[in-house]
Amino acid sequence: MSGFLENMSVGLQVAFTVTNLLYCFIGVFIGTLIGVLPGIGPVGTISILMPLTFGISPTSAIIMLAGIYYGAQYGGSTTSILVNIPGEATSVVTCLDGYQMARQGRAGPALGISAFGSFIAGTIGAIILMFVATPLSSFGLKFGPPEYFSLIILALSILSYLAHGSMVKAIIMAILGICLSQIGIDVVTGRLRFTFGIIDLQDGLGLVPVVVGLFGVGEVLANLEESTNVEILKAKIKGLLPNLRDWKDSIGAIFRGSILGFFLGVLPGGGAIISTFVSYALEKKISKHPEKFGTGVIEGVAGPETANNAASSGAFIPLFTLGLPSNAITALLLGALMIHGVAPGPFFIRKHPDIFWGTIMSMYIGNVMLLILNLPLIGLWVKILKVPYKVLFPLLLLLCIIGSYSINNNKFDVFIMLIFGVIGYLFRKYEYELAPFVISFVLGPILENSLRQSLLISQGDISIFFRKPISMSCLIMALFLLLSPIVLAKSRRLRKKLG
Amino acid sequence: MVWFVLGIGICIGSIKLKLGNFHTPGPGFLPFLSGGSLALFGLILTFLTTRTGLGEKEDEKDQRELVHWDWKRLINPLFTLFILVVYILLLEPLGFLLTTFICLLFLFKLSDPQKWLMPFVLSFTATALSYLLFSVWLQCQFPKGLIRFW
């Protein structure tokens, strides 16, 4: 216990420096801003801003980037409630009851409960993260190359299984990410792979230009094709503090959403998105008046809004304990840490207690800042919502260009960004999910190293993946997930035939 | 079919790189496996687009629809892409300040096609602010181009 308190005090010392407080504020402010603005998400923002963090310490960088991540969950609810357009995918469910509440003149309590709920969830999430991460990282020490290989395969399988659209398309995206991560020098033999004589490709495709292109430029191009007119409720927002009745109705939903969201957030894939749907379904199921859901009940806002915030804390578990990202954002954070020369994994908490505990403590502080930003400053966010997209997109593109160029001061990176911008646009158009691509692109080199090391250890015996219990369990689960849709489809067809 | 062809291409490239064996995997080992998987799943996808059911969740069948290309709506994305290509080409000869200003001016024109004043003011302000923020404060190195004094 004394070690735990000692670590907490280290974290507090790190988080409470003027520099880190400033970066935390910048992170949560930008997070709220992009959460409010439809058309740019946290993945695009983090990838655009990542090169700008190279000059600062890794702790400050992660504090800021993490702030953008959980800050966006706060901001996303504002557009859902006031405009009926979710700022983030995780706020889709909030539209159902949040917008109805706003139409009934209860936008204030809806915004208030989502901010308070997010604060409670963020704090609970940070507390669980603090207690769970250390024992889990000890468990992570049992992971050797075969276990890592199988775990990555399992993570990619879960990601594909939980895909919103076609599972086959998601698998293709994951494989494509691995293929593109192979470009450049092979670290073992020193041979160039798929560089086609282009010197700039010798170091491989840069994470930042690829992700900025896919999420930044691709999203801008897709939005320019759509012509959506944003209509904001004109009624004055009043009574942001929920009354006693509101609290009584939503406190249970807040605590259930926090726990549910945290543990679903650990899952690879859309943990945060799924948690909002599950939380909404759960609240509806246990409600005394399920028929009122969708007409503006406060539990329908409180549950999902807390779940998405808690899930953003849960997503840090696999990143900090195993070095494996569970979604595109944590994949970017992993990339940022690796660029800073910090490798997350089982030894991460022991080797870099300042980064781990500093980041967790900054989450508490960040959640307090977000509460202040989201309640008294709601008028500011409403005003920002009114800025037309055609004025915003040139600025977003400028940030994309600067972000890509400033990594190596190389025009080639901007060119790569542009190519991936077009690819990202086409992927959106043809409904291919980008998250499996980004995660496998980041994990590709780790996957290859694990595979090669495993085969070297076993002297070419591939049964090594089935002899180790953890590895075998992961592969069996992966196989089950990949085959389950086929089995389900077959059994459905059989049932239909039998009448 | 694109994925199938791409996968086969990666497999051929991997063979040229040397696959090695299970004992000592070569540089083409994982690319070959991933290229082969890409080709396989490309084939499955092609099969699925012609026949529903296999590997799809039940509710996905209804979601599958042909991608709609409305050329009128593509004008803005295509114009933006063109501006971005011009930006890359002009960045080094003209420099960051001039290129950013010119390209932003045309991009802001999309929001106000009739007038020049507002796009001019917006692009000037955005260029100046980005210069102060990234070049002066964050010390990013941008090409100077024609305007050499900054």
XYZ file of C-alpha atoms in Angstrom:
649
model
C 0.000 0.000 0.000
C 2.862 2.366 0.836
C 4.318 1.736 -2.637
C 0.973 2.565 -4.147
C 0.733 5.848 -2.238
C 4.307 6.621 -3.179
C 3.479 6.090 -6.860
C 0.411 8.288 -6.523
C 2.507 11.041 -5.016
C 5.031 10.698 -7.894
C 2.107 10.998 -10.311
C 0.737 14.055 -8.551
C 4.141 15.725 -8.588
C 4.437 15.079 -12.329
C 0.880 16.124 -13.160
C 0.983 19.286 -11.057
C 3.968 20.895 -12.763
C 3.041 24.095 -14.592
C 4.081 22.617 -17.942
C 2.010 19.460 -17.575
C -1.008 21.388 -16.285
C -0.742 23.573 -19.377
C -0.477 20.592 -21.746
C -3.355 18.891 -19.952
C -5.473 22.012 -20.418
C -4.481 22.329 -24.097
C -5.370 18.648 -24.592
C -8.807 18.764 -22.969
C -9.600 22.098 -24.607
C -8.734 20.820 -28.087
C -10.524 17.562 -27.257
C -13.742 19.402 -26.365
C -13.379 21.598 -29.433
C -13.045 18.731 -31.888
C -15.700 16.768 -30.010
C -18.079 19.657 -30.602
C -17.141 20.085 -34.251
C -18.624 17.436 -36.507
C -16.230 16.536 -39.308
C -13.043 16.088 -37.320
C -12.473 13.403 -34.749
C -9.881 12.684 -32.075
C -7.941 10.291 -34.346
C -7.398 12.955 -37.002
C -6.574 15.589 -34.397
C -4.100 13.434 -32.491
C -2.354 12.440 -35.720
C -2.171 16.072 -36.861
C -0.819 17.286 -33.534
C 1.479 14.346 -32.838
C 4.527 15.790 -34.662
C 4.219 18.937 -32.578
C 4.736 16.882 -29.417
C 8.127 15.573 -30.528
C 9.877 18.587 -29.033
C 8.356 18.117 -25.571
C 8.846 15.404 -22.939
C 7.022 12.080 -23.513
C 5.020 12.612 -20.298
C 3.722 16.004 -21.412
C 3.030 14.602 -24.892
C 0.936 11.691 -23.578
C -0.860 13.915 -21.072
C -1.883 16.239 -23.884
C -2.804 13.528 -26.412
C -4.771 11.568 -23.781
C -6.546 14.817 -22.869
C -7.666 15.188 -26.488
C -9.007 11.631 -26.385
C -11.167 11.851 -23.272
C -11.961 15.526 -23.877
C -13.548 14.609 -27.211
C -15.967 12.298 -25.365
C -17.237 15.317 -23.383
C -17.544 17.574 -26.410
C -19.255 14.964 -28.573
C -22.404 15.111 -26.465
C -22.956 18.843 -27.076
C -23.723 18.415 -30.784
C -25.810 15.305 -30.136
C -28.017 17.206 -27.705
C -28.234 20.567 -29.462
C -28.033 19.653 -33.146
C -28.987 15.962 -33.249
C -25.672 15.323 -35.038
C -23.202 13.275 -33.004
C -19.831 15.029 -32.735
C -18.280 11.591 -32.213
C -19.411 8.074 -33.032
C -19.567 7.448 -29.293
C -22.304 10.079 -28.934
C -24.713 8.600 -31.480
C -26.963 7.126 -28.773
C -27.037 10.442 -26.900
C -28.998 11.911 -29.818
C -31.979 9.654 -29.048
C -32.964 11.206 -25.742
C -30.605 14.191 -25.562
C -32.086 15.949 -28.589
C -35.620 15.186 -27.422
C -34.804 16.732 -24.051
C -33.452 19.818 -25.841
C -36.662 20.086 -27.896
C -38.645 20.028 -24.661
C -36.570 22.954 -23.367
C -34.378 20.711 -21.164
C -31.105 21.113 -23.069
C -29.506 22.496 -19.888
C -30.068 19.427 -17.675
C -29.153 17.129 -20.601
C -25.836 18.934 -21.097
C -25.332 19.166 -17.349
C -25.905 15.499 -16.617
C -23.683 14.439 -19.523
C -20.880 16.663 -18.195
C -21.301 15.516 -14.568
C -21.743 11.902 -15.694
C -18.629 12.117 -17.846
C -16.741 13.598 -14.896
C -17.832 10.807 -12.538
C -17.090 8.149 -15.176
C -13.711 9.649 -16.011
C -12.784 9.696 -12.338
C -14.034 6.138 -11.674
C -12.212 4.996 -14.822
C -8.960 6.566 -13.653
C -9.340 4.919 -10.214
C -9.946 1.440 -11.702
C -7.074 1.961 -14.147
C -4.811 2.774 -11.217
C -5.700 -0.429 -9.349
C -5.922 -2.822 -12.303
C -2.944 -1.785 -14.435
C -0.153 -2.845 -12.058
C -1.359 -6.460 -11.453
C -2.130 -6.816 -15.157
C 1.341 -5.723 -16.165
C 2.741 -8.449 -13.869
C 0.576 -10.907 -15.789
C 1.993 -9.404 -18.990
C 5.453 -10.625 -17.951
C 4.285 -14.132 -18.865
C 4.045 -13.045 -22.484
C 6.852 -14.184 -24.759
C 7.027 -13.892 -28.591
C 4.481 -16.701 -29.285
C 1.980 -15.189 -26.835
C 2.428 -11.726 -28.353
C 1.933 -13.072 -31.870
C -1.273 -14.902 -30.910
C -2.564 -11.987 -28.850
C -2.149 -9.613 -31.799
C -3.982 -12.094 -34.037
C -6.764 -12.272 -31.417
C -6.905 -8.481 -31.117
C -7.221 -8.086 -34.889
C -9.888 -10.813 -34.982
C -11.943 -9.111 -32.258
C -11.539 -5.828 -34.096
C -12.834 -7.387 -37.306
C -15.647 -9.197 -35.506
C -16.854 -6.014 -33.854
C -16.696 -4.065 -37.116
C -19.794 -1.968 -37.819
C -19.995 -3.108 -41.416
C -18.757 -6.175 -43.252
C -16.429 -8.410 -41.270
C -14.589 -9.489 -44.430
C -13.857 -5.866 -45.298
C -12.528 -5.289 -41.774
C -10.258 -8.338 -42.090
C -8.998 -7.023 -45.435
C -8.207 -3.697 -43.769
C -6.268 -5.452 -40.986
C -4.249 -7.499 -43.514
C -3.603 -4.418 -45.647
C -2.225 -2.613 -42.593
C 0.206 -5.488 -41.984
C 1.233 -5.491 -45.679
C 1.969 -1.753 -45.706
C 3.867 -1.931 -42.415
C 6.387 -4.215 -44.184
C 7.580 -1.456 -46.536
C 11.169 -0.350 -45.898
C 14.315 -1.993 -44.571
C 13.944 -5.474 -43.088
C 15.543 -5.091 -39.651
C 16.899 -8.655 -39.601
C 18.491 -8.964 -43.040
C 18.810 -5.302 -43.994
C 17.085 -5.917 -47.331
C 14.807 -3.295 -48.818
C 11.191 -4.379 -49.173
C 8.680 -2.867 -51.621
C 10.492 0.477 -51.855
C 10.560 0.487 -55.690
C 13.835 2.409 -55.664
C 12.330 5.362 -53.775
C 14.861 6.508 -51.166
C 12.180 8.168 -49.016
C 10.494 4.797 -48.580
C 13.568 3.137 -47.072
C 12.422 3.972 -43.545
C 8.944 2.753 -44.375
C 5.699 4.680 -44.543
C 5.504 7.189 -41.707
C 2.674 6.676 -39.228
C 1.802 10.372 -39.127
C 1.390 11.047 -42.883
C -0.567 7.811 -43.289
C -2.949 8.506 -40.404
C -3.257 12.232 -41.115
C -4.114 11.354 -44.710
C -6.648 8.657 -43.819
C -8.380 10.465 -40.981
C -7.666 14.142 -41.667
C -7.656 14.663 -45.437
C -9.935 11.676 -46.122
C -12.540 12.990 -43.696
C -12.373 16.515 -45.142
C -12.852 15.190 -48.701
C -15.790 13.033 -47.583
C -17.412 15.951 -45.729
C -16.985 18.265 -48.705
C -19.047 15.845 -50.739
C -21.868 15.990 -48.220
C -23.704 19.275 -47.913
C -25.176 19.230 -44.425
C -26.723 22.307 -42.947
C -26.347 22.477 -39.202
C -29.444 23.761 -37.418
C -28.942 24.618 -33.777
C -31.802 24.943 -31.349
C -32.423 28.641 -30.922
C -33.871 28.399 -27.403
C -31.689 29.763 -24.614
C -29.830 27.091 -22.652
C -30.706 27.425 -18.979
C -30.553 25.345 -15.801
C -27.352 23.450 -16.507
C -27.338 22.024 -13.002
C -29.606 18.961 -12.918
C -32.229 19.044 -10.143
C -32.691 16.422 -7.424
C -35.177 14.452 -9.513
C -32.725 14.372 -12.438
C -29.978 13.114 -10.145
C -32.254 10.475 -8.635
C -33.198 9.242 -12.104
C -29.691 9.142 -13.475
C -27.297 8.291 -10.636
C -27.774 4.534 -11.094
C -27.277 4.865 -14.847
C -24.081 6.840 -14.229
C -22.513 4.180 -12.006
C -23.638 1.280 -14.209
C -22.367 3.108 -17.306
C -19.008 3.780 -15.628
C -18.306 0.150 -14.745
C -19.718 -1.237 -17.998
C -17.896 1.337 -20.121
C -14.552 0.752 -18.470
C -14.523 -2.993 -19.016
C -15.933 -2.815 -22.554
C -13.337 -0.149 -23.330
C -10.602 -2.710 -22.753
C -11.885 -4.731 -25.720
C -10.117 -4.172 -29.026
C -12.332 -2.440 -31.531
C -15.171 -0.092 -30.908
C -15.301 -0.696 -27.146
C -16.383 2.857 -26.448
C -19.071 2.828 -29.127
C -20.402 -0.566 -28.096
C -20.471 0.468 -24.440
C -22.841 3.358 -25.250
C -25.293 1.047 -27.026
C -25.048 -1.613 -24.305
C -25.532 0.996 -21.583
C -28.606 2.432 -23.343
C -30.071 -1.056 -23.848
C -29.368 -1.929 -20.207
C -31.030 1.221 -18.886
C -34.047 0.626 -21.089
C -34.268 -2.987 -19.970
C -34.213 -2.250 -16.235
C -36.293 0.919 -16.444
C -39.803 1.044 -14.963
C -40.901 3.008 -18.029
C -38.971 1.580 -21.031
C -41.591 2.951 -23.437
C -40.473 6.505 -22.600
C -36.923 5.900 -23.893
C -36.402 7.932 -27.046
C -38.804 10.649 -25.919
C -36.303 12.527 -23.745
C -35.522 10.627 -20.533
C -32.422 11.688 -18.664
C -31.202 8.111 -17.997
C -30.919 7.689 -21.780
C -28.358 10.496 -21.778
C -26.581 9.747 -18.502
C -25.865 6.042 -19.161
C -24.256 6.239 -22.627
C -22.408 9.485 -21.879
C -20.751 7.990 -18.797
C -20.044 4.716 -20.588
C -18.084 6.367 -23.403
C -15.927 8.305 -20.969
C -15.180 5.294 -18.794
C -14.351 3.313 -21.944
C -11.708 5.851 -22.914
C -9.970 5.117 -19.574
C -10.362 1.356 -20.056
C -8.659 1.570 -23.450
C -5.414 2.483 -21.667
C -5.246 -0.908 -19.916
C -3.974 -3.026 -22.850
C -1.782 -0.136 -24.002
C 0.004 0.391 -20.707
C 0.179 -3.237 -19.580
C 0.851 -5.150 -22.800
C 1.844 -2.433 -25.251
C -1.121 -3.356 -27.436
C -3.565 -0.679 -28.578
C -7.276 -1.459 -28.495
C -8.408 1.245 -30.905
C -7.033 3.690 -33.473
C -6.441 6.399 -30.857
C -4.423 4.214 -28.495
C -2.544 2.937 -31.579
C -1.521 6.541 -32.210
C -0.546 6.996 -28.567
C 1.581 3.864 -28.858
C 3.184 5.341 -31.989
C 3.830 8.624 -30.168
C 5.420 6.829 -27.201
C 7.618 4.747 -29.516
C 8.756 7.860 -31.379
C 9.744 9.262 -27.981
C 11.783 6.114 -27.354
C 9.339 4.728 -24.771
C 8.037 1.194 -25.365
C 4.794 0.379 -23.528
C 4.565 -3.207 -22.304
C 4.757 -5.252 -19.103
C 7.819 -3.292 -17.943
C 6.345 0.090 -18.803
C 4.930 0.940 -15.367
C 8.153 -0.164 -13.638
C 10.485 1.613 -16.068
C 8.474 4.784 -16.572
C 6.428 5.358 -13.396
C 6.515 9.098 -14.085
C 4.712 8.702 -17.418
C 2.174 6.145 -16.173
C 1.272 7.732 -12.845
C 1.642 11.236 -14.240
C -0.846 10.435 -17.009
C -3.351 8.869 -14.598
C -3.164 11.776 -12.190
C -3.506 14.206 -15.085
C -6.751 12.405 -15.953
C -8.261 13.460 -12.608
C -7.134 17.023 -13.199
C -8.270 16.884 -16.821
C -11.733 15.740 -15.775
C -12.055 18.697 -13.397
C -10.912 21.043 -16.182
C -13.446 19.476 -18.537
C -16.270 20.019 -16.080
C -15.353 23.698 -15.889
C -14.929 23.934 -19.666
C -18.170 22.185 -20.479
C -20.614 23.820 -18.104
C -19.864 27.537 -17.749
C -18.425 27.752 -21.256
C -21.260 25.988 -23.050
C -22.140 29.245 -24.846
C -18.681 29.315 -26.425
C -19.073 25.797 -27.836
C -22.506 26.654 -29.215
C -20.963 29.640 -31.009
C -18.179 27.453 -32.435
C -20.824 25.051 -33.706
C -22.134 27.862 -35.893
C -18.844 28.238 -37.818
C -19.562 26.906 -41.329
C -17.597 23.844 -42.387
C -16.399 25.587 -45.544
C -14.496 28.026 -43.348
C -13.120 25.284 -41.116
C -11.879 22.795 -43.689
C -9.044 24.924 -45.189
C -7.685 25.313 -41.645
C -7.924 21.580 -41.030
C -6.061 20.907 -44.280
C -3.392 23.421 -43.331
C -2.889 21.617 -40.013
C -2.707 18.281 -41.867
C 0.006 19.637 -44.183
C 2.021 21.193 -41.362
C 1.651 18.030 -39.247
C 2.950 15.808 -42.036
C 5.689 18.132 -43.248
C 7.171 18.989 -39.879
C 8.145 15.396 -38.936
C 11.075 15.195 -41.353
C 10.794 18.562 -43.149
C 10.155 16.495 -46.235
C 7.715 17.188 -49.064
C 7.469 13.449 -49.669
C 5.542 12.990 -46.403
C 2.953 15.529 -47.571
C 2.694 13.579 -50.816
C 2.123 10.340 -48.868
C -0.486 12.161 -46.781
C -2.298 13.222 -49.939
C -2.280 9.699 -51.403
C -3.646 8.268 -48.162
C -6.186 11.089 -48.064
C -7.613 9.846 -51.356
C -7.412 6.236 -50.147
C -9.159 7.211 -46.883
C -11.898 8.956 -48.858
C -12.416 5.865 -51.031
C -12.421 3.590 -47.973
C -15.188 5.714 -46.436
C -17.106 5.685 -49.678
C -16.888 1.903 -49.992
C -17.534 1.422 -46.263
C -14.179 0.001 -45.224
C -13.322 0.610 -41.576
C -10.099 2.463 -40.894
C -9.436 1.364 -37.299
C -8.319 -2.222 -38.144
C -5.950 -0.776 -40.740
C -4.295 1.685 -38.355
C -3.937 -0.814 -35.520
C -2.405 -3.507 -37.725
C -0.178 -0.905 -39.401
C 1.214 0.020 -35.973
C 1.393 -3.582 -34.754
C 2.761 -5.029 -38.023
C 6.456 -4.790 -37.061
C 5.743 -6.248 -33.568
C 3.767 -9.074 -35.188
C 6.618 -9.864 -37.582
C 9.252 -9.799 -34.828
C 7.142 -12.072 -32.616
C 6.566 -14.514 -35.473
C 10.232 -14.648 -36.425
C 11.455 -14.930 -32.827
C 8.922 -17.681 -32.075
C 10.055 -19.681 -35.103
C 13.707 -19.161 -34.216
C 13.118 -20.275 -30.606
C 11.220 -23.372 -31.725
C 13.649 -24.077 -34.573
C 10.926 -23.843 -37.149
C 8.279 -25.771 -35.233
C 4.982 -23.933 -35.633
C 3.379 -26.003 -32.897
C 5.025 -23.554 -30.457
C 1.919 -21.389 -30.871
C -0.263 -24.257 -29.642
C 2.001 -25.591 -26.935
C 1.881 -22.433 -24.843
C -1.487 -22.194 -23.013
C -1.958 -18.403 -23.375
C -1.015 -18.483 -27.047
C -3.252 -21.468 -27.747
C -6.240 -19.874 -25.969
C -5.794 -16.675 -27.988
C -5.638 -18.560 -31.299
C -8.669 -20.707 -30.463
C -10.669 -17.593 -29.558
C -9.520 -15.880 -32.759
C -10.569 -18.897 -34.839
C -13.914 -19.034 -33.057
C -14.563 -15.348 -33.792
C -13.566 -15.655 -37.436
C -15.652 -18.762 -38.028
C -18.706 -17.844 -35.959
C -20.441 -15.707 -38.645
C -20.098 -18.566 -41.155
C -21.442 -21.112 -38.675
C -24.297 -18.783 -37.704
C -25.206 -18.125 -41.349
C -25.163 -21.859 -42.125
C -27.299 -22.727 -39.084
C -29.797 -19.973 -39.957
C -30.083 -21.310 -43.481
C -30.549 -24.821 -42.174
C -33.276 -23.644 -39.779
C -35.035 -21.849 -42.634
C -34.926 -24.976 -44.761
C -36.382 -27.027 -41.938
C -39.126 -24.432 -41.641
C -10.946 -8.130 -57.332
C -8.555 -5.240 -56.533
C -7.564 -6.940 -53.280
C -6.980 -10.255 -55.000
C -4.683 -8.680 -57.608
C -2.870 -6.633 -54.951
C -2.416 -9.726 -52.780
C -0.982 -11.734 -55.672
C 1.343 -8.817 -56.492
C 2.595 -8.771 -52.884
C 3.139 -12.559 -52.993
C 5.231 -12.270 -56.184
C 7.252 -9.425 -54.652
C 7.785 -11.482 -51.485
C 9.099 -14.480 -53.423
C 11.664 -12.185 -55.060
C 12.712 -11.027 -51.573
C 13.332 -14.633 -50.495
C 10.872 -16.389 -48.253
C 13.347 -18.376 -46.184
C 11.887 -21.320 -44.279
C 10.151 -21.941 -40.960
C 13.547 -22.353 -39.302
C 14.908 -19.014 -40.512
C 12.136 -16.875 -41.999
C 13.399 -14.534 -44.727
C 12.410 -10.919 -45.442
C 9.590 -12.080 -47.710
C 8.067 -14.528 -45.201
C 5.405 -12.377 -43.504
C 4.708 -10.275 -46.639
C 4.027 -13.551 -48.472
C 1.639 -14.749 -45.763
C -0.150 -11.408 -45.577
C -0.262 -11.030 -49.377
C -1.713 -14.532 -49.679
C -4.321 -13.765 -47.003
C -5.209 -10.512 -48.763
C -5.739 -12.375 -52.052
C -7.835 -15.020 -50.278
C -10.093 -12.537 -48.512
C -10.286 -10.483 -51.715
C -11.707 -13.565 -53.401
C -14.138 -14.143 -50.527
C -15.318 -10.526 -50.795
C -15.828 -10.896 -54.548
C -17.804 -14.061 -53.872
C -19.892 -12.288 -51.228
C -20.770 -9.387 -53.484
C -22.296 -11.831 -55.919
C -23.881 -14.072 -53.294
C -25.190 -13.045 -49.874
C -24.858 -14.971 -46.682
C -21.403 -16.420 -46.074
C -19.419 -14.567 -43.471
C -21.943 -11.776 -43.193
C -24.051 -10.933 -40.225
C -27.753 -11.169 -41.110
C -28.470 -7.448 -40.824
C -25.592 -6.584 -43.131
C -27.288 -7.954 -46.211
C -29.682 -5.038 -46.355
C -26.898 -2.544 -45.831
C -24.996 -3.634 -48.904
C -25.686 -1.189 -51.658
C -23.795 0.071 -54.658
C -21.581 3.110 -54.106
C -23.223 6.148 -55.598
C -21.048 8.623 -57.504
C -22.697 12.004 -57.950
C -20.230 13.916 -60.111
C -21.746 17.300 -59.235
C -21.019 16.698 -55.556
C -17.475 15.679 -56.376
C -16.526 19.132 -57.652
C -15.516 20.440 -54.207
C -13.425 17.393 -53.180
C -11.716 17.325 -56.591
C -10.994 21.057 -56.488
C -9.552 20.650 -52.986
C -7.368 17.768 -54.136
C -6.126 19.869 -57.042
C -5.211 22.693 -54.649
C -3.352 20.246 -52.407
C -1.338 18.938 -55.380
C -0.519 22.540 -56.339
C 0.512 23.166 -52.712
C 3.004 20.293 -52.786
C 4.428 21.465 -56.119
C 4.794 25.103 -55.080
C 5.902 24.611 -51.462
C 9.645 24.615 -52.131
C 9.874 27.104 -55.036
C 7.509 29.715 -53.537
C 8.006 28.944 -49.844
C 5.600 28.243 -46.995
C 4.153 31.743 -46.573
C 3.273 32.458 -50.182
C 2.090 28.940 -51.023
C -0.072 28.729 -47.898
C -1.620 32.124 -48.564
C -2.421 31.392 -52.238
C -3.807 27.909 -51.618
C -5.886 28.952 -48.606
C -7.269 31.859 -50.607
C -8.690 29.482 -53.215
C -9.937 27.028 -50.595
C -11.730 29.798 -48.667
C -13.216 30.952 -51.988
C -15.291 27.770 -51.894
C -17.198 29.217 -48.919
C -17.784 32.575 -50.585
C -17.523 32.195 -54.380
C -18.884 35.697 -55.117
C -16.478 37.828 -53.096
C -12.706 38.045 -52.669
C -12.423 40.205 -49.563
C -13.483 37.656 -46.924
C -11.385 34.787 -48.388
C -8.453 37.211 -48.619
C -8.769 38.279 -44.975
C -9.246 34.692 -43.764
C -6.294 33.282 -45.694
C -4.036 36.169 -44.661
C -4.964 35.739 -40.986
C -4.618 31.933 -41.111
C -1.214 32.154 -42.815
C 0.069 34.740 -40.348
C -1.200 32.798 -37.320
C 0.185 29.481 -38.570
C 3.546 31.174 -39.190
C 3.623 32.643 -35.676
C 2.466 29.430 -34.023
C 4.476 26.841 -35.900
C 7.510 28.656 -37.246
C 8.177 31.245 -34.538
C 6.864 29.511 -31.397
C 7.285 25.812 -32.166
C 10.411 26.318 -34.332
C 9.175 24.196 -37.250
C 11.425 24.532 -40.309
C 9.510 25.449 -43.471
C 10.877 26.219 -46.966
C 11.553 29.966 -47.332
C 11.210 30.119 -51.131
C 10.837 33.574 -52.666
C 10.312 35.491 -49.426
C 13.736 35.101 -47.836
C 13.609 37.647 -45.021
C 11.540 35.595 -42.541
